[in-house]
Backbone as XML, in Angstrom:
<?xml version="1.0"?>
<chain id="A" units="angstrom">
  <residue number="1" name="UNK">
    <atom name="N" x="26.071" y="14.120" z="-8.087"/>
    <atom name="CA" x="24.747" y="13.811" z="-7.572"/>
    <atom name="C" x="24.789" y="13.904" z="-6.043"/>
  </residue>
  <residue number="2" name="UNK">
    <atom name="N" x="23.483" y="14.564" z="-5.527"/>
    <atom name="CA" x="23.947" y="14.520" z="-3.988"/>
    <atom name="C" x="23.459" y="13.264" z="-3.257"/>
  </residue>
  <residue number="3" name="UNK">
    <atom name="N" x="24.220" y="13.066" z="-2.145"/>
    <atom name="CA" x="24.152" y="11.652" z="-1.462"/>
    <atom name="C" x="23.072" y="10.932" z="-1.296"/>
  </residue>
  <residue number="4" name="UNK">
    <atom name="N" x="21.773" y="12.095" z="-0.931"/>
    <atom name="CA" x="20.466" y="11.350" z="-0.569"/>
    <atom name="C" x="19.849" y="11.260" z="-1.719"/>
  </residue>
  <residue number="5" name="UNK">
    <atom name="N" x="20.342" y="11.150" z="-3.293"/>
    <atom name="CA" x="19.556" y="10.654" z="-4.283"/>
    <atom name="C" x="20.465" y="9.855" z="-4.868"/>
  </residue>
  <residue number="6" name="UNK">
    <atom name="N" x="19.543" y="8.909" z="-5.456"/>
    <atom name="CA" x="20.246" y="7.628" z="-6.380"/>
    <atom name="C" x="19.648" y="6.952" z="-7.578"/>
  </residue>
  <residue number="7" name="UNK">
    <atom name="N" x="20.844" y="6.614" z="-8.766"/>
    <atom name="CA" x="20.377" y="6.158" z="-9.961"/>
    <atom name="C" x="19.574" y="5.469" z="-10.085"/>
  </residue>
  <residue number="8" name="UNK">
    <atom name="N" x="18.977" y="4.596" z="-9.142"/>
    <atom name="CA" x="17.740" y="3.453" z="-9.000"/>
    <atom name="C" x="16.852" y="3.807" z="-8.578"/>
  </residue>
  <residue number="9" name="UNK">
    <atom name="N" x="16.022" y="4.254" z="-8.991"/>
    <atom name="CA" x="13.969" y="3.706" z="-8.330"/>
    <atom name="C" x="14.027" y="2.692" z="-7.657"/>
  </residue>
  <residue number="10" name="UNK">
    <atom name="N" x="13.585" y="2.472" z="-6.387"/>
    <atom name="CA" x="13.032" y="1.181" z="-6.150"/>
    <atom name="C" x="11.593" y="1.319" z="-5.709"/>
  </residue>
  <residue number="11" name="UNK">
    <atom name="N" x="10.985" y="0.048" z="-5.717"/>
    <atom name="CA" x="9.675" y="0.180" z="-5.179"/>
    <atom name="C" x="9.897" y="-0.999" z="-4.223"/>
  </residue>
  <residue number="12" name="UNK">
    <atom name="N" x="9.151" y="-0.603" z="-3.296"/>
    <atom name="CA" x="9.675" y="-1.252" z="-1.624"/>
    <atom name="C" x="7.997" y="-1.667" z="-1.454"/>
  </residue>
  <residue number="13" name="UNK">
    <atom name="N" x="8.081" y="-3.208" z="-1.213"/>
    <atom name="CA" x="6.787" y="-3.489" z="-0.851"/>
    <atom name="C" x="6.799" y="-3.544" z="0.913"/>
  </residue>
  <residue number="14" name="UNK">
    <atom name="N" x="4.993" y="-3.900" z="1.297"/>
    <atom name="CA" x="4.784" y="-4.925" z="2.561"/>
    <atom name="C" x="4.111" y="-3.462" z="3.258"/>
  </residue>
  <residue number="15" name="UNK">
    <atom name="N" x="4.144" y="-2.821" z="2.661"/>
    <atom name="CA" x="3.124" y="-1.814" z="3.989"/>
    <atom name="C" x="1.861" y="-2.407" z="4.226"/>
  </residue>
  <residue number="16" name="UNK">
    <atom name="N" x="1.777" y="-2.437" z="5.419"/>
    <atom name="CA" x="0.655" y="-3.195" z="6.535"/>
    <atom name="C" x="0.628" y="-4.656" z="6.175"/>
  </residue>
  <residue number="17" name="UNK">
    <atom name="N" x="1.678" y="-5.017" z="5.703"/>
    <atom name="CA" x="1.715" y="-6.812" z="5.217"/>
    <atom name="C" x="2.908" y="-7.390" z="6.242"/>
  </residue>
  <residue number="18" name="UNK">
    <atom name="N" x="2.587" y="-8.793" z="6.136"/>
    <atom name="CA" x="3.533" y="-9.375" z="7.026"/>
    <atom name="C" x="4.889" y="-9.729" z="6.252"/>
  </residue>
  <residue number="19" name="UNK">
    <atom name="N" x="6.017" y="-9.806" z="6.452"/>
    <atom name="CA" x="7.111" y="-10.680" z="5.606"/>
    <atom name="C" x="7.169" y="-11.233" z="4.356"/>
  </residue>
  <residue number="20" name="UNK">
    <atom name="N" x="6.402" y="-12.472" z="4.895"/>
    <atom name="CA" x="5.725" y="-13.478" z="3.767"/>
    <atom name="C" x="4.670" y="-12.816" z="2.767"/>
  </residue>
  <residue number="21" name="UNK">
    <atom name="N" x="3.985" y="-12.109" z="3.053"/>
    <atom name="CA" x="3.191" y="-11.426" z="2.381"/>
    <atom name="C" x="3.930" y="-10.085" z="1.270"/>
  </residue>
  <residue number="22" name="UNK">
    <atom name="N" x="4.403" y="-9.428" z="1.902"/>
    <atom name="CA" x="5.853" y="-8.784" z="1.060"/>
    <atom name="C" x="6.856" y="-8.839" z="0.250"/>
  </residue>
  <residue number="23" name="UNK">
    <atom name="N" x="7.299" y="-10.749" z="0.765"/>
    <atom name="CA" x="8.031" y="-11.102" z="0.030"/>
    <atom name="C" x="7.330" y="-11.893" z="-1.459"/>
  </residue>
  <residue number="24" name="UNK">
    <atom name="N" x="6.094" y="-12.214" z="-0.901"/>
    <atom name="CA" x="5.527" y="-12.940" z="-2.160"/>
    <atom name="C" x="4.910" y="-12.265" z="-3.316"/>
  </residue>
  <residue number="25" name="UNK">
    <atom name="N" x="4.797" y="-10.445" z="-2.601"/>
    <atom name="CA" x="4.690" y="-10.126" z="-4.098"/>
    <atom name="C" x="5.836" y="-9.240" z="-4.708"/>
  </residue>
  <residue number="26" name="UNK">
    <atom name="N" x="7.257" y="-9.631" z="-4.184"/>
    <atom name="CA" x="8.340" y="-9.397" z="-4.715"/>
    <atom name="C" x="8.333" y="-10.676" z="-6.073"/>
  </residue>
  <residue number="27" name="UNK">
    <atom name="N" x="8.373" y="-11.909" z="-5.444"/>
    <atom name="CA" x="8.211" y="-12.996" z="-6.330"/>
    <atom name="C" x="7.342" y="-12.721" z="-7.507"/>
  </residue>
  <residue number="28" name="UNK">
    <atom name="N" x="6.053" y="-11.875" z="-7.370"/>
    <atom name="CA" x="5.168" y="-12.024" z="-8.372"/>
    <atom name="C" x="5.695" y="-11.062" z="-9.199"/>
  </residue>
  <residue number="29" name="UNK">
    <atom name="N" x="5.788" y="-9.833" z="-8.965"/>
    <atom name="CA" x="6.430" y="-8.765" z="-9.619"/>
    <atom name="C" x="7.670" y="-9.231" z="-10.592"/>
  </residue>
  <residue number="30" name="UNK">
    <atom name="N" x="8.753" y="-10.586" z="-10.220"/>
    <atom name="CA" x="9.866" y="-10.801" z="-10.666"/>
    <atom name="C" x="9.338" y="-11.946" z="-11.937"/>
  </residue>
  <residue number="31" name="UNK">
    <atom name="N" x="8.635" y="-12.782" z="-11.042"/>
    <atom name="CA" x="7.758" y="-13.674" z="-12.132"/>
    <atom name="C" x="6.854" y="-13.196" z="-13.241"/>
  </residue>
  <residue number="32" name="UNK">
    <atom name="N" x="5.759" y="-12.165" z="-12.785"/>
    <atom name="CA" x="5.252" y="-11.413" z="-13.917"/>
    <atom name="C" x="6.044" y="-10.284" z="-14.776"/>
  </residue>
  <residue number="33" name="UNK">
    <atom name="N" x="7.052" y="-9.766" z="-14.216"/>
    <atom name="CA" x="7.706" y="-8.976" z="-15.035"/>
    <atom name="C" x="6.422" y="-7.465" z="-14.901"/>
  </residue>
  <residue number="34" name="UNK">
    <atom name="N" x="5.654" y="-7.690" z="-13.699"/>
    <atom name="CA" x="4.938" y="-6.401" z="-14.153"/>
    <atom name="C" x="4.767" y="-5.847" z="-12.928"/>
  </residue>
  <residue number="35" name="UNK">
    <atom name="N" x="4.242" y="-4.744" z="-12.963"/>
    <atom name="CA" x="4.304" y="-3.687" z="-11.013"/>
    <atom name="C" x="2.495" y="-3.356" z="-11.931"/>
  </residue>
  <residue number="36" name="UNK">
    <atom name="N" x="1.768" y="-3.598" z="-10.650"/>
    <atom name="CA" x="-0.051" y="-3.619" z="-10.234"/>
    <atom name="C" x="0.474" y="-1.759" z="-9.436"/>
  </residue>
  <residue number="37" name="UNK">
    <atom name="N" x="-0.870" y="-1.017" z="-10.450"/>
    <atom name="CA" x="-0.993" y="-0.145" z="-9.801"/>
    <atom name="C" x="-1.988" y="-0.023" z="-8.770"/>
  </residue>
  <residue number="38" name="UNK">
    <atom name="N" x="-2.007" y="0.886" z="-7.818"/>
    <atom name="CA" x="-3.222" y="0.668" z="-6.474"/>
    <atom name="C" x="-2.400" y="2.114" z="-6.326"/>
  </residue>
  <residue number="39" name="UNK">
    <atom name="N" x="-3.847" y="2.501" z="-5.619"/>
    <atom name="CA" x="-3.902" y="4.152" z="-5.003"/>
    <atom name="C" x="-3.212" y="4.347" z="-3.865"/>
  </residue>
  <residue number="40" name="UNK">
    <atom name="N" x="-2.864" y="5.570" z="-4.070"/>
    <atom name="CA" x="-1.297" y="6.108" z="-3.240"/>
    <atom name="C" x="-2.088" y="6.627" z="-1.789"/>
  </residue>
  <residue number="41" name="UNK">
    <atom name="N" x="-1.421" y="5.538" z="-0.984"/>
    <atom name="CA" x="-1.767" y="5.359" z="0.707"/>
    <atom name="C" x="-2.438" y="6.772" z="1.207"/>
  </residue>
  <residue number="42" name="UNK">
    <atom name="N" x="-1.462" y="7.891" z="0.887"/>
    <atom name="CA" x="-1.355" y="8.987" z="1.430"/>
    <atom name="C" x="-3.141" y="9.843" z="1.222"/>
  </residue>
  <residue number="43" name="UNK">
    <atom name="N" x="-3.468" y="9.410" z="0.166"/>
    <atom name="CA" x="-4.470" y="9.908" z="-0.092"/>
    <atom name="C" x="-6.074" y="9.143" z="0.279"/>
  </residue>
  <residue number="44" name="UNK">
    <atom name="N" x="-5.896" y="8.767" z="1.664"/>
    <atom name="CA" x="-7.460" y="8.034" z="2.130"/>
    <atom name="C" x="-8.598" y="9.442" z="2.297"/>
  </residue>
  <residue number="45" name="UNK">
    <atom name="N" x="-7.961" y="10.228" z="2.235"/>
    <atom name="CA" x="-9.115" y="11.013" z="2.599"/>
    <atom name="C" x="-10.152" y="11.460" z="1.090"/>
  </residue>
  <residue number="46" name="UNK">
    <atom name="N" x="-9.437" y="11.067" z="0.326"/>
    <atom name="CA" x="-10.395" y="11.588" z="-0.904"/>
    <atom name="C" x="-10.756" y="10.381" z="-1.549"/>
  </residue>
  <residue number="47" name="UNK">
    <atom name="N" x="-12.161" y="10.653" z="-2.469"/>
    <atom name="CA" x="-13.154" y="10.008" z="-2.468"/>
    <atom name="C" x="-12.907" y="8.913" z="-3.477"/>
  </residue>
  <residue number="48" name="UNK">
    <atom name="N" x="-13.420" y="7.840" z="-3.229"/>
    <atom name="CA" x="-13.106" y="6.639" z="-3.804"/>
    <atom name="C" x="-13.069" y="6.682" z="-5.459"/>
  </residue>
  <residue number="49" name="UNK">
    <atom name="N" x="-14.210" y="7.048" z="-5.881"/>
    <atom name="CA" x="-14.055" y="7.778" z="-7.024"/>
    <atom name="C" x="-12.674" y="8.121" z="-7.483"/>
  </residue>
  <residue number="50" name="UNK">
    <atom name="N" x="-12.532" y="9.106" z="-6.946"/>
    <atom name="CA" x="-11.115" y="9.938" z="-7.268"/>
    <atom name="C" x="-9.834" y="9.066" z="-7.126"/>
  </residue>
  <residue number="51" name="UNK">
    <atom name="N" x="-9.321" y="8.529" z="-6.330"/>
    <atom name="CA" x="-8.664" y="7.557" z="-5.310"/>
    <atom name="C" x="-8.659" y="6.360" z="-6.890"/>
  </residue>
  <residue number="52" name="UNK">
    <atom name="N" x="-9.423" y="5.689" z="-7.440"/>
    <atom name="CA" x="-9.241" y="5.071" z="-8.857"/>
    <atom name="C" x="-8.589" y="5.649" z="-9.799"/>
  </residue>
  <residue number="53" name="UNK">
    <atom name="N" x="-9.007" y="6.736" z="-10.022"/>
    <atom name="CA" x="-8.435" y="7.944" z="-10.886"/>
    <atom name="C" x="-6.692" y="8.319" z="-10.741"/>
  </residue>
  <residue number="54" name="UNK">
    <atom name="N" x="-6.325" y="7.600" z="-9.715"/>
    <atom name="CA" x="-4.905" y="8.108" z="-9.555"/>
    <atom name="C" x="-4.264" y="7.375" z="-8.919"/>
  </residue>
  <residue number="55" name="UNK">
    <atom name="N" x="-4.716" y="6.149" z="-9.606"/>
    <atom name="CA" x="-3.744" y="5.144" z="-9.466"/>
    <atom name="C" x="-2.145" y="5.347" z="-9.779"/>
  </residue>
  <residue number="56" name="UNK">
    <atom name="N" x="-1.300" y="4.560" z="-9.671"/>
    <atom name="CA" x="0.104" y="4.496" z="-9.450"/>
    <atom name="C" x="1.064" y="3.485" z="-9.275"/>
  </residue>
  <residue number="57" name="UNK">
    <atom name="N" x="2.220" y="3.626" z="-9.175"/>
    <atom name="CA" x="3.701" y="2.667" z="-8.896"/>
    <atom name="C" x="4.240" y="3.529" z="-7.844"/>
  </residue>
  <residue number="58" name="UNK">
    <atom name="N" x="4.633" y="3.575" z="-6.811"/>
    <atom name="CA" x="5.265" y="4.157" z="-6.167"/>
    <atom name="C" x="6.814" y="3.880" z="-5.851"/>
  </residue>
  <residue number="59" name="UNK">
    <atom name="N" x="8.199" y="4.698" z="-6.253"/>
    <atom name="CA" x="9.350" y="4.578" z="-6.028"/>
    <atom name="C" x="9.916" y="5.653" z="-5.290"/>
  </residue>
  <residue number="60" name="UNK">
    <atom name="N" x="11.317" y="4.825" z="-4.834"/>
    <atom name="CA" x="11.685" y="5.976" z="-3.894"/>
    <atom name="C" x="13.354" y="6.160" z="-4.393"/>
  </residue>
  <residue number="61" name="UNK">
    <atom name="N" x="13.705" y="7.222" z="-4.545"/>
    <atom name="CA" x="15.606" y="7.106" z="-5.063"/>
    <atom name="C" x="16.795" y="7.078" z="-4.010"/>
  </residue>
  <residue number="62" name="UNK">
    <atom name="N" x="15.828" y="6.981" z="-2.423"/>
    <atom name="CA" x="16.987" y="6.504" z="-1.556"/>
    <atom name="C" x="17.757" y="5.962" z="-1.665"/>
  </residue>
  <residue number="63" name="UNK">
    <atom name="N" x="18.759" y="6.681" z="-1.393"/>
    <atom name="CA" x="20.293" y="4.740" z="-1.431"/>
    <atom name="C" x="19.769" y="4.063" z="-0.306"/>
  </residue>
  <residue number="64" name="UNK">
    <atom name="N" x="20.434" y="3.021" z="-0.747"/>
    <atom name="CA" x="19.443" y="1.678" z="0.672"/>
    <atom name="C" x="20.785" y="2.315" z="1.640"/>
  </residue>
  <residue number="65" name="UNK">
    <atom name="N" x="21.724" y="2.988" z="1.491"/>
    <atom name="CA" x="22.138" y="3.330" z="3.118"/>
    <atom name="C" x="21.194" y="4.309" z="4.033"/>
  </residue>
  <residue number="66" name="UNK">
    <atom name="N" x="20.266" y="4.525" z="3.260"/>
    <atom name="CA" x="19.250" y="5.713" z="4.112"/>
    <atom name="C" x="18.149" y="5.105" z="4.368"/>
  </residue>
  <residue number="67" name="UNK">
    <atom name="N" x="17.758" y="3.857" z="3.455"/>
    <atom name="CA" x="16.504" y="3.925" z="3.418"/>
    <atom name="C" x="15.686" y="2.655" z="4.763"/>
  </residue>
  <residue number="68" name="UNK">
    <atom name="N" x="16.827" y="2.999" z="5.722"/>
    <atom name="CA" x="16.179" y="2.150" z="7.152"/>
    <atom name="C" x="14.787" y="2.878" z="7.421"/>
  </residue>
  <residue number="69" name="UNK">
    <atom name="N" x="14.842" y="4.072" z="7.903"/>
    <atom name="CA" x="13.747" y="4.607" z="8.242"/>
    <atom name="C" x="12.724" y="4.026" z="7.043"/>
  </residue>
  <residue number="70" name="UNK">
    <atom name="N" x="12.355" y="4.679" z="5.973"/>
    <atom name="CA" x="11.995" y="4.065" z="4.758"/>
    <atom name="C" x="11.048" y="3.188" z="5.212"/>
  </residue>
  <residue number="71" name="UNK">
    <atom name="N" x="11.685" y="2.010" z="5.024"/>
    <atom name="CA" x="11.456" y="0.536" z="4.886"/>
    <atom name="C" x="10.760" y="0.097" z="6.515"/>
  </residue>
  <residue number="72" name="UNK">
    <atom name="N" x="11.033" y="1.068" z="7.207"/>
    <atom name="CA" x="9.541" y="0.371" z="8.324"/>
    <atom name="C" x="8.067" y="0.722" z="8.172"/>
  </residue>
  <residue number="73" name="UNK">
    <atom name="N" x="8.372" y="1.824" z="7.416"/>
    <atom name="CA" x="6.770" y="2.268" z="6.658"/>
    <atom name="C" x="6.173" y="1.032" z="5.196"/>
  </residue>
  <residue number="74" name="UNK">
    <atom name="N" x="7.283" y="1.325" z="4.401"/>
    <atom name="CA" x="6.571" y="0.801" z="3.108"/>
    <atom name="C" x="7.199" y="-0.542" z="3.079"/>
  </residue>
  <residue number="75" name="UNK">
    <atom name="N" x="7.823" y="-1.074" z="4.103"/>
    <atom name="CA" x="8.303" y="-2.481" z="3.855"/>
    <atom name="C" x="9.653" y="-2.341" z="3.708"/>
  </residue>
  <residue number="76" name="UNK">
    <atom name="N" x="10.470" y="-3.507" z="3.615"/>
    <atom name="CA" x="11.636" y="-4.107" z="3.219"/>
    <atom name="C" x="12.513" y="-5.190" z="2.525"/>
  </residue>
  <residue number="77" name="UNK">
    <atom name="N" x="11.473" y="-4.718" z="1.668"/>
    <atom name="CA" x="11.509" y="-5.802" z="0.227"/>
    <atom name="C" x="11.584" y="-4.794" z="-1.297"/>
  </residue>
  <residue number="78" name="UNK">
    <atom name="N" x="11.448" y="-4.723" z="-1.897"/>
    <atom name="CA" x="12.400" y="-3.695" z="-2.916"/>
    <atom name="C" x="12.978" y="-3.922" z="-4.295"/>
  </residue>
  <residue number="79" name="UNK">
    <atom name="N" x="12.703" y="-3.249" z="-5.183"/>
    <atom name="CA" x="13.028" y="-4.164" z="-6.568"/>
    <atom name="C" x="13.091" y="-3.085" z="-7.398"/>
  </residue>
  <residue number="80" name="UNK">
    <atom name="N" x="14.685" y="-2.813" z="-7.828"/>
    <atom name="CA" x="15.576" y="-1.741" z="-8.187"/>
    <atom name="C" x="15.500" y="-1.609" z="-9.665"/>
  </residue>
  <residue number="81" name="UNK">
    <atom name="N" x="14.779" y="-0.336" z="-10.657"/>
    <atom name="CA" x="15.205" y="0.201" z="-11.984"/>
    <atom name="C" x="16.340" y="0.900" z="-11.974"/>
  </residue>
  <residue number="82" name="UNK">
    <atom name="N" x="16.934" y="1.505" z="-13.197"/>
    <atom name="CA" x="17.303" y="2.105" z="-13.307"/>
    <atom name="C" x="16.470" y="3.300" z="-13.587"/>
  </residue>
  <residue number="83" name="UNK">
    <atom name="N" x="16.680" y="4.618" z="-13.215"/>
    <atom name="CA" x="15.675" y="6.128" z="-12.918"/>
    <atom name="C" x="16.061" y="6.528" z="-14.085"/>
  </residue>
  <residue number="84" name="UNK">
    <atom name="N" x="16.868" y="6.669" z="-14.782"/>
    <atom name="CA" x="16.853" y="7.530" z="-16.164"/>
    <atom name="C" x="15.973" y="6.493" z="-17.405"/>
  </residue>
  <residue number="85" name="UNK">
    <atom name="N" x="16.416" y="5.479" z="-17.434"/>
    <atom name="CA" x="14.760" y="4.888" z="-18.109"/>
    <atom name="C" x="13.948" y="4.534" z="-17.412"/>
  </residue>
  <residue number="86" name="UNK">
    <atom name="N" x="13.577" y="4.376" z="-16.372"/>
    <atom name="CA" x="12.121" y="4.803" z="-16.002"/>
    <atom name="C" x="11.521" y="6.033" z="-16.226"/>
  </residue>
  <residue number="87" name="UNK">
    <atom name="N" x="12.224" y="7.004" z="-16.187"/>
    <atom name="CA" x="11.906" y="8.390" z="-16.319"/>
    <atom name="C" x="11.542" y="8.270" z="-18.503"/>
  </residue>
  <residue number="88" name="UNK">
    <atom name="N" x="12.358" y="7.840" z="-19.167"/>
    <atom name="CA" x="11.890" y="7.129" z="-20.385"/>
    <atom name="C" x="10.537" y="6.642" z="-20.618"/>
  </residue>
  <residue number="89" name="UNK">
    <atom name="N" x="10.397" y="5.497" z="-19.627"/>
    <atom name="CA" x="8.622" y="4.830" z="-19.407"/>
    <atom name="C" x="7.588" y="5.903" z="-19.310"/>
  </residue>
  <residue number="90" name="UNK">
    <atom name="N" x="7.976" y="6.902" z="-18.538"/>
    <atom name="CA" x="7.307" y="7.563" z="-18.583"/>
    <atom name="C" x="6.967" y="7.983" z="-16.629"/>
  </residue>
  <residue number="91" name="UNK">
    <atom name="N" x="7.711" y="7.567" z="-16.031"/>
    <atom name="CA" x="8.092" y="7.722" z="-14.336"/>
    <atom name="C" x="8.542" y="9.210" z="-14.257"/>
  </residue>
  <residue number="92" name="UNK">
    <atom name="N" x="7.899" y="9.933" z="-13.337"/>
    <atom name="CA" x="8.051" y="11.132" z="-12.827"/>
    <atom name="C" x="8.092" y="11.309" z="-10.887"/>
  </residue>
  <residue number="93" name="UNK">
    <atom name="N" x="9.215" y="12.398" z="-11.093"/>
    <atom name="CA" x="9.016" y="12.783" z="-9.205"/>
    <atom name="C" x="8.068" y="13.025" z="-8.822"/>
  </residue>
</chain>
C-alpha cells in the first residue's frame, strides 16, 4: 500500500467550529453510534435544492502522520473505521 493511503477512514470534525464544539460532536457520534449526514462544504455554489440531494459522511484515508495540514481545514478531532468494511456499508472514494 502506498504511504499516503491508509486502512482507516476517518472522519475529522470542527470545520468552522471551535474545540469544544468539535469535540462534542465526537462525543455524540461515539454516544449515538451514528455519523449525521450534511452537504459537502465544497459545493456552496449549487443550489440548495441540489445541495439536500447530496448529502454525505465525509472521510479521509490519510495516516494521521500526514494529516497536519488536513486537520486545520476540517478540524482535529477524528473517529477511525476500518475502509474495507466501510467500503462493505457501502463507502466509496
Amino acid at each position: 500500500m502506498r504511504s499516503y493511503i491508509n486502512n482507516t477512514l476517518v472522519h475529522w470534525t470542527g470545520r468552522d467550529k471551535t474545540d469544544s464544539e468539535a469535540f462534542t460532536i465526537i462525543e455524540n457520534i461515539v454516544k449515538t453510534k451514528m455519523l449525521w449526514l450534511s452537504f459537502c462544504p465544497n459545493y456552496t455554489h449549487v443550489p440548495e435544492e441540489i445541495r439536500k440531494k447530496t448529502m454525505m459522511v465525509c472521510f479521509t484515508d490519510l495516516p494521521l502522520h500526514l494529516s497536519k495540514e488536513h486537520c486545520k481545514k476540517f478540524g482535529k478531532f477524528g473517529i477511525g473505521f476500518n475502509k474495507g468494511k466501510m467500503i462493505k456499508y457501502g463507502a466509496n472514494p
